[in-house]
């Protein structure tokens, strides 16, 4: 993959990504400032977002079976979600209709159920099949890059997907909003126990106070 991925997250002072309040407005403002062509979101994050923002899941209507028409000047990103287990079956229309993305691209594996493949096919979601048990992220993202030619890809996910991307060496920048809170033991660090062969050296590219509490720090992998 030619494009390097920007990891974006809000963390506590001790590096946890859960167990405190994420400032959604500032988090998405900083994410969108990258003007991403693709947002790479985790299936757990997507599922949690749907549950958090929708008390009742709207029923699918006829239009949800059509690919949305996209104008050339449309600057919204595509959302790409690895979802080998089909966790988002019967839910993707919520994201498709959110108004925040052009459409959803789903990354699945050979082991993904036929039922989910059929669901995606019938609704004209673009999907990439790669790998056996879990989607082979490197090869699936290569295919997405070939099809969509993104220049900027930013994550919107938790540590599971971020760790996988680090393991595959696909990260080019790190963008962290740091919160003035230290979380208790229960909450794991975003970047702890990374499976990487050697230390990654980075160069700080920005440090900015977002308000009296939050700091936004960005780094580029050297
Ligand atoms: N603090 C923040 O800024 C922030 C930001 C975003 C989200 N969050 C929180 O993070 C939590 C979710 O984080 P999470 O770490 O549980 O999950 P996640 O990163 O949202 O989702 C896990 C993703 O990793 C993929 N994955 C895992 N192992 C893989 C492998 N071996 N090969 C390919 N893909 C693999 C999964 O794909 P499959 O489905 O195919 O397994 C899935 O898409 C939520 O509570 C959310 O609110 C916090």
Coordinates of N, CA and C and ligand atoms in Angstrom, one line a residue:
X1 N 0.8 -1.2 0.0 CA 0.0 0.0 0.0 C 0.9 1.3 0.0
X2 N 0.6 2.2 -0.9 CA 1.4 3.4 -1.0 C 1.0 4.4 0.1
X3 N -0.3 4.6 0.3 CA -0.7 5.6 1.2 C -0.4 5.1 2.6
X4 N 0.1 6.0 3.5 CA 0.3 5.6 4.9 C -0.9 6.1 5.7
X5 N -1.2 5.3 6.7 CA -2.4 5.6 7.5 C -2.1 6.5 8.7
X6 N -3.0 7.4 9.0 CA -2.9 8.3 10.1 C -3.8 7.7 11.3
X7 N -3.1 7.3 12.4 CA -3.8 6.8 13.5 C -4.3 8.0 14.3
X8 N -5.6 8.1 14.5 CA -6.2 9.3 15.3 C -7.0 8.7 16.5
X9 N -6.7 9.3 17.6 CA -7.4 8.8 18.8 C -7.4 9.8 19.9
X10 N -8.3 9.7 20.9 CA -8.2 10.5 22.1 C -7.8 9.5 23.3
X11 N -6.8 9.9 24.0 CA -6.3 9.0 25.0 C -6.2 9.8 26.4
X12 N -6.2 9.0 27.4 CA -5.9 9.5 28.8 C -4.5 9.8 28.9
X13 N -4.1 10.5 30.0 CA -2.7 10.8 30.2 C -1.8 9.5 30.3
X14 N -2.5 8.4 30.8 CA -1.7 7.2 30.9 C -2.0 6.3 29.6
X15 N -2.5 6.9 28.6 CA -2.5 6.2 27.3 C -3.7 5.3 27.0
X16 N -4.7 5.3 27.9 CA -5.9 4.5 27.7 C -6.9 5.1 26.7
X17 N -7.6 4.3 26.0 CA -8.5 4.8 25.0 C -10.0 4.6 25.4
X18 N -10.2 4.0 26.5 CA -11.5 3.8 27.1 C -11.6 4.2 28.5
X19 N -12.7 4.4 29.1 CA -12.8 4.6 30.5 C -12.9 6.1 30.9
X20 N -13.0 7.0 29.9 CA -13.2 8.4 30.1 C -14.0 9.0 29.0
X21 N -14.4 10.3 29.1 CA -15.2 10.8 28.1 C -14.4 11.4 26.9
X22 N -14.7 10.9 25.7 CA -14.1 11.4 24.5 C -14.9 12.7 24.1
X23 N -14.2 13.8 23.8 CA -14.8 15.0 23.4 C -15.1 14.8 21.9
X24 N -16.3 14.3 21.6 CA -16.7 13.9 20.2 C -16.5 15.1 19.2
X25 N -16.9 16.3 19.7 CA -16.8 17.4 18.8 C -15.3 17.7 18.4
X26 N -14.5 17.7 19.4 CA -13.0 18.1 19.1 C -12.4 16.9 18.4
X27 N -12.7 15.7 18.8 CA -12.2 14.5 18.2 C -12.4 14.4 16.7
X28 N -13.7 14.7 16.3 CA -14.0 14.6 14.9 C -13.6 15.8 14.1
X29 N -13.5 17.0 14.8 CA -13.0 18.2 14.2 C -11.5 17.9 13.8
X30 N -10.8 17.4 14.7 CA -9.3 17.1 14.4 C -9.2 16.0 13.3
X31 N -10.1 15.0 13.4 CA -10.0 13.9 12.4 C -10.3 14.5 11.0
X32 N -11.4 15.3 10.9 CA -11.8 15.8 9.6 C -10.9 16.8 9.1
X33 N -10.1 17.5 9.9 CA -9.1 18.5 9.5 C -8.1 17.8 8.5
X34 N -7.9 16.5 8.6 CA -7.0 15.8 7.7 C -7.6 15.7 6.3
X35 N -8.9 16.0 6.2 CA -9.6 15.9 4.9 C -9.4 14.5 4.3
X36 N -9.8 13.4 5.1 CA -9.5 12.1 4.7 C -10.4 11.7 3.5
X37 N -9.8 10.9 2.6 CA -10.5 10.3 1.5 C -11.2 9.0 2.0
X38 N -10.5 8.3 2.9 CA -11.1 7.1 3.6 C -10.9 7.2 5.1
X39 N -12.0 6.8 5.8 CA -11.9 6.7 7.2 C -12.0 5.2 7.5
X40 N -10.9 4.7 8.2 CA -10.9 3.2 8.5 C -11.4 3.0 9.9
X41 N -12.6 2.4 9.9 CA -13.2 2.3 11.2 C -13.3 0.8 11.7
X42 N -13.2 0.6 13.0 CA -13.3 -0.8 13.5 C -14.7 -1.3 13.6
X43 N -14.9 -2.6 13.4 CA -16.3 -3.1 13.5 C -16.9 -2.9 14.9
X44 N -16.0 -3.0 15.9 CA -16.6 -2.8 17.3 C -16.9 -1.3 17.5
X45 N -16.1 -0.4 17.0 CA -16.4 1.0 17.1 C -17.7 1.4 16.4
X46 N -17.8 0.8 15.2 CA -19.0 1.1 14.4 C -20.3 0.6 15.1
X47 N -20.2 -0.6 15.6 CA -21.3 -1.2 16.3 C -21.7 -0.4 17.5
X48 N -20.6 0.0 18.3 CA -20.9 0.8 19.5 C -21.5 2.2 19.1
X49 N -21.0 2.8 18.0 CA -21.5 4.1 17.6 C -23.0 4.0 17.2
X50 N -23.4 2.9 16.6 CA -24.8 2.7 16.2 C -25.7 2.6 17.5
X51 N -25.2 1.8 18.4 CA -25.9 1.6 19.6 C -26.0 2.9 20.5
X52 N -24.9 3.7 20.4 CA -24.9 4.9 21.2 C -25.9 5.9 20.7
X53 N -25.9 6.0 19.3 CA -26.7 7.2 18.8 C -28.1 6.8 18.3
X54 N -28.4 5.5 18.4 CA -29.8 5.1 17.9 C -30.5 4.2 18.9
X55 N -31.5 4.8 19.6 CA -32.2 4.0 20.5 C -33.0 2.9 19.8
X56 N -33.5 3.3 18.6 CA -34.2 2.3 17.8 C -33.5 2.3 16.4
X57 N -33.2 1.1 15.9 CA -32.6 1.0 14.6 C -33.7 1.3 13.5
X58 N -33.5 2.3 12.7 CA -34.6 2.5 11.6 C -34.7 1.3 10.7
X59 N -35.9 1.0 10.3 CA -36.1 -0.1 9.3 C -35.5 0.2 8.0
X60 N -35.0 -0.8 7.3 CA -34.5 -0.5 5.9 C -35.7 -0.2 5.0
X61 N -35.4 0.7 4.0 CA -36.4 1.0 3.0 C -35.8 0.6 1.7
X62 N -36.6 0.8 0.6 CA -36.2 0.3 -0.7 C -34.9 1.0 -1.2
X63 N -34.8 2.3 -0.8 CA -33.6 3.1 -1.2 C -32.3 2.5 -0.6
X64 N -32.4 1.8 0.5 CA -31.2 1.3 1.2 C -30.6 0.1 0.4
X65 N -31.3 -0.3 -0.6 CA -30.8 -1.4 -1.5 C -30.0 -0.9 -2.7
X66 N -30.0 0.5 -2.8 CA -29.3 1.1 -3.9 C -28.0 1.8 -3.5
X67 N -27.0 1.7 -4.4 CA -25.8 2.5 -4.1 C -26.1 4.0 -4.2
X68 N -25.7 4.8 -3.2 CA -26.0 6.2 -3.3 C -25.3 6.8 -4.5
X69 N -26.0 7.8 -5.1 CA -25.4 8.5 -6.3 C -24.4 9.5 -5.7
X70 N -23.2 9.5 -6.2 CA -22.2 10.4 -5.7 C -21.7 11.4 -6.7
X71 N -21.8 12.7 -6.3 CA -21.4 13.7 -7.3 C -19.9 13.9 -7.2
X72 N -19.3 14.3 -8.3 CA -17.8 14.4 -8.4 C -17.2 15.3 -7.4
X73 N -18.0 16.4 -7.1 CA -17.4 17.4 -6.1 C -17.7 17.0 -4.7
X74 N -18.3 15.9 -4.4 CA -18.5 15.4 -3.1 C -17.2 15.1 -2.3
X75 N -17.0 15.9 -1.2 CA -15.7 15.8 -0.5 C -15.7 14.8 0.7
X76 N -16.9 14.2 0.9 CA -17.0 13.3 2.1 C -16.1 12.1 1.8
X77 N -15.6 11.5 2.9 CA -14.8 10.3 2.8 C -15.7 9.0 2.6
X78 N -15.1 8.0 2.1 CA -15.7 6.6 2.2 C -15.3 6.1 3.6
X79 N -16.2 5.3 4.2 CA -15.9 4.6 5.4 C -15.6 3.1 5.0
X80 N -14.4 2.7 5.5 CA -14.0 1.3 5.3 C -14.0 0.6 6.6
X81 N -14.6 -0.6 6.6 CA -14.7 -1.3 7.9 C -14.4 -2.8 7.7
X82 N -13.4 -3.3 8.3 CA -13.1 -4.7 8.3 C -14.2 -5.4 9.2
X83 N -14.9 -6.3 8.7 CA -16.0 -6.9 9.4 C -16.2 -8.4 9.0
X84 N -15.1 -9.2 9.3 CA -15.1 -10.6 8.9 C -16.3 -11.4 9.5
X85 N -16.7 -11.0 10.6 CA -17.8 -11.8 11.3 C -19.2 -11.3 11.0
X86 N -19.3 -10.3 10.2 CA -20.6 -9.8 9.9 C -21.4 -9.2 11.0
X87 N -20.7 -8.5 11.9 CA -21.3 -7.9 13.1 C -22.3 -6.8 12.7
X88 N -22.0 -6.2 11.5 CA -22.8 -5.1 11.1 C -24.0 -5.4 10.1
X89 N -24.2 -6.7 10.1 CA -25.4 -7.1 9.2 C -26.7 -6.5 9.7
X90 N -27.5 -6.0 8.8 CA -28.7 -5.3 9.1 C -28.6 -4.0 9.7
X91 N -27.3 -3.5 9.8 CA -27.1 -2.2 10.5 C -26.4 -1.1 9.5
X92 N -25.9 -1.6 8.4 CA -25.0 -0.7 7.6 C -25.8 0.5 7.1
X93 N -27.1 0.3 6.9 CA -27.9 1.4 6.3 C -27.9 2.6 7.2
X94 N -27.7 2.4 8.5 CA -27.6 3.5 9.5 C -26.5 4.4 9.1
X95 N -25.3 3.8 8.8 CA -24.1 4.6 8.4 C -24.3 5.2 7.0
X96 N -24.8 4.3 6.1 CA -25.0 4.8 4.7 C -25.9 6.1 4.7
X97 N -26.8 6.1 5.6 CA -27.8 7.3 5.6 C -27.4 8.4 6.6
X98 N -26.2 8.3 7.2 CA -25.8 9.2 8.2 C -25.5 10.6 7.6
X99 N -25.2 10.6 6.3 CA -24.9 11.9 5.7 C -23.4 12.3 5.8
X100 N -22.6 11.5 6.6 CA -21.2 11.8 6.8 C -20.2 11.1 5.9
X101 N -20.7 10.2 5.1 CA -19.8 9.4 4.2 C -20.5 9.3 2.8
X102 N -19.6 9.0 1.8 CA -20.1 8.8 0.5 C -20.8 7.4 0.5
X103 N -20.1 6.4 1.1 CA -20.7 5.1 1.2 C -19.8 4.2 2.1
X104 N -20.2 3.0 2.3 CA -19.4 2.1 3.1 C -18.7 1.0 2.3
X105 N -17.5 0.7 2.6 CA -16.8 -0.4 1.9 C -16.4 -1.4 3.0
X106 N -16.8 -2.6 2.8 CA -16.6 -3.6 3.9 C -15.5 -4.6 3.5
X107 N -14.6 -4.9 4.4 CA -13.5 -5.9 4.2 C -13.9 -7.2 4.9
X108 N -14.0 -8.3 4.1 CA -14.4 -9.5 4.7 C -13.4 -10.6 4.3
X109 N -13.6 -11.8 4.9 CA -12.7 -12.9 4.6 C -13.4 -14.1 3.9
X110 N -12.7 -15.1 3.5 CA -13.3 -16.3 2.9 C -14.3 -17.0 3.9
X111 N -14.0 -16.8 5.2 CA -14.7 -17.5 6.2 C -16.0 -16.7 6.6
X112 N -16.2 -15.5 6.1 CA -17.4 -14.7 6.4 C -18.6 -15.5 5.8
X113 N -19.7 -15.4 6.6 CA -20.9 -16.2 6.3 C -21.5 -15.8 4.9
X114 N -22.0 -16.7 4.2 CA -22.7 -16.5 2.9 C -23.8 -15.5 3.1
X115 N -24.4 -15.6 4.3 CA -25.6 -14.7 4.6 C -25.2 -13.2 4.5
X116 N -24.0 -13.0 5.1 CA -23.5 -11.6 5.2 C -23.1 -11.1 3.7
X117 N -22.4 -12.0 3.0 CA -22.0 -11.7 1.6 C -23.3 -11.3 0.8
X118 N -24.3 -12.1 1.0 CA -25.6 -11.9 0.3 C -26.2 -10.6 0.7
X119 N -26.1 -10.3 2.0 CA -26.7 -9.0 2.5 C -25.9 -7.8 1.8
X120 N -24.6 -7.9 1.7 CA -23.8 -6.9 1.1 C -24.1 -6.7 -0.4
X121 N -24.1 -7.9 -1.0 CA -24.4 -7.9 -2.5 C -25.7 -7.3 -2.8
X122 N -26.8 -7.7 -2.1 CA -28.1 -7.3 -2.4 C -28.3 -5.7 -2.3
X123 N -27.5 -5.2 -1.4 CA -27.6 -3.7 -1.1 C -26.5 -2.9 -1.8
X124 N -25.7 -3.6 -2.7 CA -24.7 -3.0 -3.5 C -23.6 -2.2 -2.6
X125 N -23.3 -2.8 -1.5 CA -22.1 -2.3 -0.8 C -20.9 -2.9 -1.5
X126 N -19.9 -2.0 -1.7 CA -18.6 -2.5 -2.2 C -17.9 -3.3 -1.1
X127 N -17.5 -4.5 -1.5 CA -16.8 -5.3 -0.5 C -15.6 -6.0 -1.1
X128 N -14.6 -6.3 -0.2 CA -13.4 -6.9 -0.7 C -13.2 -8.2 0.2
X129 N -13.0 -9.4 -0.5 CA -12.8 -10.6 0.2 C -11.4 -11.0 0.1
X130 N -10.7 -11.2 1.3 CA -9.3 -11.5 1.3 C -9.0 -12.2 2.6
X131 N -8.1 -13.2 2.6 CA -7.8 -13.9 3.8 C -8.8 -15.0 4.2
X132 N -8.5 -15.8 5.2 CA -9.3 -16.9 5.5 C -10.2 -16.7 6.8
X133 N -9.6 -16.8 8.0 CA -10.4 -16.6 9.2 C -10.8 -15.1 9.3
X134 N -9.8 -14.3 9.4 CA -10.0 -12.8 9.4 C -9.6 -12.2 8.1
X135 N -10.1 -11.1 7.8 CA -9.7 -10.4 6.5 C -8.2 -10.2 6.6
X136 N -7.5 -10.4 5.4 CA -6.1 -10.1 5.2 C -6.1 -8.6 4.9
X137 N -5.8 -7.8 6.0 CA -5.9 -6.4 5.9 C -5.0 -5.7 4.8
X138 N -3.7 -6.2 4.8 CA -2.8 -5.6 3.8 C -3.3 -5.8 2.4
X139 N -3.7 -7.0 2.1 CA -4.1 -7.2 0.7 C -5.5 -6.5 0.4
X140 N -6.4 -6.6 1.4 CA -7.7 -5.9 1.2 C -7.5 -4.4 1.0
X141 N -6.6 -3.8 1.8 CA -6.4 -2.3 1.7 C -5.7 -2.0 0.4
X142 N -4.8 -2.9 -0.1 CA -4.2 -2.7 -1.5 C -5.3 -2.6 -2.5
X143 N -6.3 -3.5 -2.4 CA -7.4 -3.5 -3.4 C -8.2 -2.2 -3.3
X144 N -8.5 -1.8 -2.1 CA -9.2 -0.6 -1.9 C -8.4 0.6 -2.5
X145 N -7.1 0.6 -2.2 CA -6.3 1.7 -2.8 C -6.3 1.7 -4.3
X146 N -6.3 0.5 -4.9 CA -6.3 0.5 -6.4 C -7.7 1.0 -6.9
X147 N -8.8 0.7 -6.2 CA -10.1 1.1 -6.7 C -10.4 2.6 -6.4
X148 N -10.0 3.1 -5.2 CA -10.4 4.4 -4.8 C -9.3 5.5 -4.8
X149 N -8.1 5.0 -5.0 CA -6.9 6.0 -5.1 C -7.0 7.0 -4.0
X150 N -7.1 6.6 -2.7 CA -7.1 7.6 -1.6 C -5.7 8.2 -1.4
X151 N -5.7 9.5 -1.0 CA -4.4 10.1 -0.7 C -4.3 10.1 0.9
X152 N -5.4 10.3 1.6 CA -5.3 10.4 3.0 C -6.3 9.4 3.7
X153 N -5.7 8.5 4.5 CA -6.6 7.6 5.3 C -6.4 7.8 6.7
X154 N -7.5 8.0 7.5 CA -7.4 8.2 8.9 C -8.2 7.1 9.6
X155 N -7.7 6.7 10.8 CA -8.5 5.7 11.5 C -9.6 6.3 12.4
X156 N -10.6 5.6 12.7 CA -11.6 5.9 13.7 C -11.9 4.6 14.4
X157 N -11.1 4.1 15.3 CA -11.2 2.8 15.8 C -10.5 2.7 17.2
X158 N -10.6 1.5 17.8 CA -10.0 1.2 19.0 C -8.6 0.6 18.8
X159 N -8.1 0.0 19.9 CA -6.7 -0.5 19.9 C -6.6 -1.8 19.0
X160 N -7.7 -2.6 18.9 CA -7.5 -3.8 18.1 C -7.1 -3.6 16.7
X161 N -7.8 -2.7 16.0 CA -7.4 -2.4 14.6 C -6.1 -1.7 14.5
X162 N -5.9 -0.7 15.4 CA -4.7 0.1 15.4 C -3.4 -0.8 15.6
X163 N -3.6 -1.8 16.5 CA -2.4 -2.7 16.8 C -2.1 -3.5 15.5
X164 N -3.2 -4.0 14.9 CA -3.0 -4.8 13.6 C -2.3 -3.9 12.6
X165 N -2.7 -2.7 12.5 CA -2.1 -1.8 11.4 C -0.6 -1.5 11.7
X166 N -0.3 -1.4 13.0 CA 1.1 -1.2 13.4 C 1.9 -2.5 13.1
X167 N 1.3 -3.6 13.4 CA 2.0 -4.9 13.1 C 2.3 -5.0 11.6
X168 N 1.4 -4.5 10.8 CA 1.6 -4.6 9.3 C 2.5 -3.5 8.8
X169 N 2.9 -2.6 9.7 CA 3.8 -1.5 9.2 C 3.0 -0.5 8.3
X170 N 1.7 -0.3 8.5 CA 1.0 0.6 7.6 C 0.8 2.0 8.2
X171 N 1.3 2.3 9.3 CA 1.1 3.6 10.0 C 2.2 4.6 9.6
X172 N 1.7 5.8 9.2 CA 2.6 6.8 8.8 C 2.6 8.0 9.7
X173 N 1.5 8.2 10.4 CA 1.4 9.3 11.4 C 0.6 8.9 12.6
X174 N 0.8 9.6 13.7 CA 0.0 9.3 14.9 C -0.5 10.7 15.3
X175 N -1.8 10.7 15.6 CA -2.5 12.0 16.0 C -3.3 11.7 17.3
X176 N -2.8 12.3 18.4 CA -3.4 12.0 19.7 C -4.0 13.2 20.4
X177 N -5.2 13.2 20.8 CA -5.7 14.2 21.7 C -5.6 13.6 23.1
X178 N -4.9 14.4 23.9 CA -4.6 13.8 25.3 C -5.5 14.5 26.3
X179 N -6.2 13.7 27.1 CA -7.1 14.2 28.1 C -6.5 14.2 29.5
X180 N -6.8 15.2 30.3 CA -6.2 15.3 31.6 C -6.9 14.3 32.6
X181 N -6.7 13.0 32.3 CA -7.3 12.1 33.2 C -6.4 10.8 33.2
X182 N -6.3 10.2 34.4 CA -5.5 9.0 34.5 C -6.5 7.9 34.8
X183 N -6.6 6.9 34.0 CA -7.6 5.9 34.2 C -7.2 4.8 35.1
X184 N -8.2 4.1 35.7 CA -7.8 3.0 36.6 C -7.4 1.8 35.8
X185 N -6.9 0.8 36.5 CA -6.2 -0.3 35.9 C -7.0 -1.1 34.9
X186 N -8.3 -1.0 35.0 CA -9.2 -1.8 34.1 C -9.0 -1.5 32.6
X187 N -8.5 -0.3 32.3 CA -8.5 0.2 30.9 C -7.2 0.1 30.3
X188 N -7.1 -0.7 29.2 CA -5.8 -1.0 28.6 C -5.3 0.2 27.8
X189 N -4.0 0.3 27.6 CA -3.5 1.4 26.8 C -3.7 1.2 25.3
X190 N -3.8 2.2 24.6 CA -4.1 2.1 23.1 C -2.9 1.4 22.4
X191 N -1.7 1.8 22.8 CA -0.5 1.3 22.1 C 0.3 0.4 22.9
X192 N -0.2 -0.2 23.9 CA 0.6 -1.1 24.8 C 0.6 -2.5 24.1
X193 N 1.7 -3.2 24.4 CA 1.9 -4.6 23.8 C 1.7 -4.7 22.3
X194 N 2.4 -3.7 21.7 CA 2.4 -3.8 20.2 C 3.3 -4.9 19.7
X195 N 2.8 -5.6 18.7 CA 3.6 -6.7 18.1 C 4.4 -6.1 16.9
X196 N 5.5 -5.5 17.3 CA 6.4 -4.9 16.2 C 7.8 -5.3 16.4
X197 N 8.5 -5.5 15.3 CA 9.9 -6.1 15.5 C 10.9 -5.2 16.1
X198 N 10.7 -3.9 16.0 CA 11.7 -2.9 16.6 C 10.9 -1.6 16.9
X199 N 11.6 -0.8 17.7 CA 11.0 0.5 18.1 C 10.7 1.3 16.8
X200 N 9.7 2.1 16.9 CA 9.3 3.0 15.8 C 9.7 4.4 16.2
X201 N 10.6 5.0 15.5 CA 11.0 6.4 15.8 C 10.0 7.4 15.1
X202 N 9.7 8.4 15.8 CA 8.7 9.4 15.2 C 9.3 10.8 15.4
X203 N 8.8 11.7 14.6 CA 9.1 13.2 14.7 C 7.8 13.9 15.1
X204 N 7.9 14.7 16.1 CA 6.7 15.5 16.5 C 6.5 16.6 15.4
X205 N 5.2 16.6 14.9 CA 4.9 17.6 13.9 C 4.0 18.7 14.4
X206 N 3.3 18.5 15.5 CA 2.4 19.6 16.0 C 2.1 19.3 17.5
X207 N 2.0 20.4 18.2 CA 1.4 20.3 19.5 C 0.6 21.5 19.7
X208 N -0.7 21.3 20.0 CA -1.7 22.4 20.1 C -2.6 22.2 21.2
X209 N -2.8 23.3 22.0 CA -3.9 23.3 23.0 C -5.2 23.4 22.4
X210 N -6.1 22.5 22.6 CA -7.5 22.6 22.0 C -8.4 23.5 22.9
X211 N -8.1 23.4 24.2 CA -8.8 24.3 25.2 C -8.0 24.2 26.4
X212 N -8.6 24.6 27.6 CA -7.8 24.6 28.8 C -7.3 23.2 29.2
X213 N -8.0 22.1 28.7 CA -7.7 20.8 29.1 C -7.0 19.9 28.1
X214 N -7.5 20.0 26.9 CA -7.0 19.0 25.9 C -5.8 19.5 25.0
X215 N -4.9 18.6 24.8 CA -3.8 18.9 23.9 C -3.8 17.9 22.7
X216 N -3.6 18.5 21.5 CA -3.5 17.6 20.3 C -2.0 17.5 19.9
X217 N -1.5 16.3 19.9 CA -0.1 16.1 19.5 C -0.1 15.2 18.2
X218 N 0.7 15.6 17.3 CA 0.8 14.7 16.1 C 2.3 14.4 15.8
X219 N 2.5 13.2 15.3 CA 3.9 12.7 15.0 C 3.9 12.1 13.6
X220 N 5.0 12.1 13.0 CA 5.2 11.4 11.7 C 6.2 10.3 12.0
X221 N 6.0 9.1 11.5 CA 6.9 8.0 11.6 C 8.1 8.4 10.6
X222 N 9.3 8.3 11.2 CA 10.5 8.6 10.4 C 10.9 7.5 9.5
Ligands
LIG1 N1 -10.7 7.0 22.5 C1 -10.9 7.1 21.2 O1 -10.5 8.0 20.6 C2 -11.7 6.0 20.5 C3 -11.8 6.1 19.1 C4 -12.5 5.1 18.5 C5 -13.1 4.1 19.2 N2 -13.0 4.0 20.5 C6 -13.6 2.9 21.3 O2 -12.9 1.7 21.0 C7 -13.8 0.6 21.3 C8 -13.6 -0.4 20.2 O3 -12.3 -0.7 20.1 P1 -11.8 -2.2 19.9 O4 -10.3 -2.2 20.0 O5 -12.5 -3.2 20.7 O6 -12.3 -2.6 18.4 P2 -12.1 -1.8 17.0 O7 -10.7 -1.4 16.7 O8 -13.2 -0.8 16.9 O9 -12.5 -3.1 16.1 C9 -11.6 -4.1 15.9 C10 -11.3 -4.2 14.4 O10 -10.1 -4.8 14.2 C11 -10.2 -5.8 13.2 N3 -9.3 -6.9 13.4 C12 -8.9 -7.4 14.6 N4 -8.0 -8.4 14.5 C13 -7.8 -8.4 13.1 C14 -7.0 -9.2 12.3 N5 -6.2 -10.2 12.9 N6 -7.0 -9.0 11.0 C15 -7.8 -8.1 10.5 N7 -8.6 -7.3 11.2 C16 -8.6 -7.5 12.5 C17 -11.6 -6.2 13.3 O11 -12.1 -6.8 12.1 P3 -13.1 -8.1 12.2 O12 -14.4 -7.5 12.6 O13 -13.0 -8.6 10.8 O14 -12.5 -9.0 13.2 C18 -12.4 -4.9 13.6 O15 -12.7 -4.2 12.5 C19 -15.2 1.2 21.4 O16 -15.6 1.2 22.7 C20 -15.0 2.7 20.9 O17 -15.9 3.5 21.5 C21 -12.3 5.0 21.2

